[in-house]
Amino acid sequence: MTTGDLINIHPTELKFPFELKKQSSCSMQLTNKTTQCVAFKVKTTSPRKYCVRPNTGVVLPGDSCNVTVTMQAQKEAPLDMQCKDKFLVQTVVVSDGTSSKDVLAEMFTKEAGRVIEDFKLRVVYIPANPPSPVPEGSEEGNSPRPSLNDFPSHNDDVSRTFEETNEKSSEAWSMISKLTEEKTNAIQQSQQLRRELEMLRRESSKKQSGGHSLLFMLLVGLLGCFFGYILNRT
């Protein structure tokens, strides 16, 4: 509260909730602490930015008057939310019966025998939506830290995938080894049969010239079937 010889003003600062592109208002109360009528006038360093209602008036002895100050919508916020705007409230004793319509600018000029009281008030911007207070027990030092168990383990998935891949690879290699071994055995048997066939041909040519025995033809047929079976498997 700002106290003078004529009036008290509350509050001592004009606090405006600041929000871009929206009007904001605050009020101050002027209380006459004398037994005489006191006239007042409100001025500002930025008259186009603020609207004061009422900006002049008369406060009766022991009475109070509320003054509303409205800040026009602002397109941009000041740096660090600091405002240099100021208001000046001037008061002067007037005769009984003086009304608000009778208050003139000349009444607040300093002349001999006239006492003018000046009160300066600064403007303060406050956030329109201040951050909510931190609940008890949720301070940074006491806040529970997330546990590794609260999150899915990527390493487990990788391990399972790696094990499955190894298992499939082992099965594939086992199958390849088995097929390779069977192919090798088939080749060895084929070579053995060829050698035996060659020996039979030689013996047959010695015994029968100009024809083949029934046994030789049967053997050739059996060998053909065997080769066909081996080739189909490989």
mmCIF file of C-alpha atoms in Angstrom, residues 39 57-58 94-104 107:
data_model
loop_
_atom_site.group_PDB
_atom_site.id
_atom_site.type_symbol
_atom_site.label_atom_id
_atom_site.label_comp_id
_atom_site.label_asym_id
_atom_site.label_seq_id
_atom_site.Cartn_x
_atom_site.Cartn_y
_atom_site.Cartn_z
ATOM 1 C CA ALA A 39 -9.847 14.763 -6.532
ATOM 2 C CA GLY A 57 -12.839 11.542 -10.081
ATOM 3 C CA VAL A 58 -13.562 12.690 -6.562
ATOM 4 C CA VAL A 94 -11.142 20.174 -3.572
ATOM 5 C CA SER A 95 -14.104 21.955 -2.109
ATOM 6 C CA ASP A 96 -17.188 20.140 -0.895
ATOM 7 C CA GLY A 97 -19.747 19.448 -3.588
ATOM 8 C CA THR A 98 -17.163 18.999 -6.326
ATOM 9 C CA SER A 99 -18.199 16.159 -8.655
ATOM 10 C CA SER A 100 -16.231 14.071 -11.122
ATOM 11 C CA LYS A 101 -17.460 16.276 -13.974
ATOM 12 C CA ASP A 102 -15.933 19.290 -12.283
ATOM 13 C CA VAL A 103 -12.420 17.826 -12.200
ATOM 14 C CA LEU A 104 -10.211 19.714 -14.659
ATOM 15 C CA MET A 107 -6.578 21.534 -10.710
#
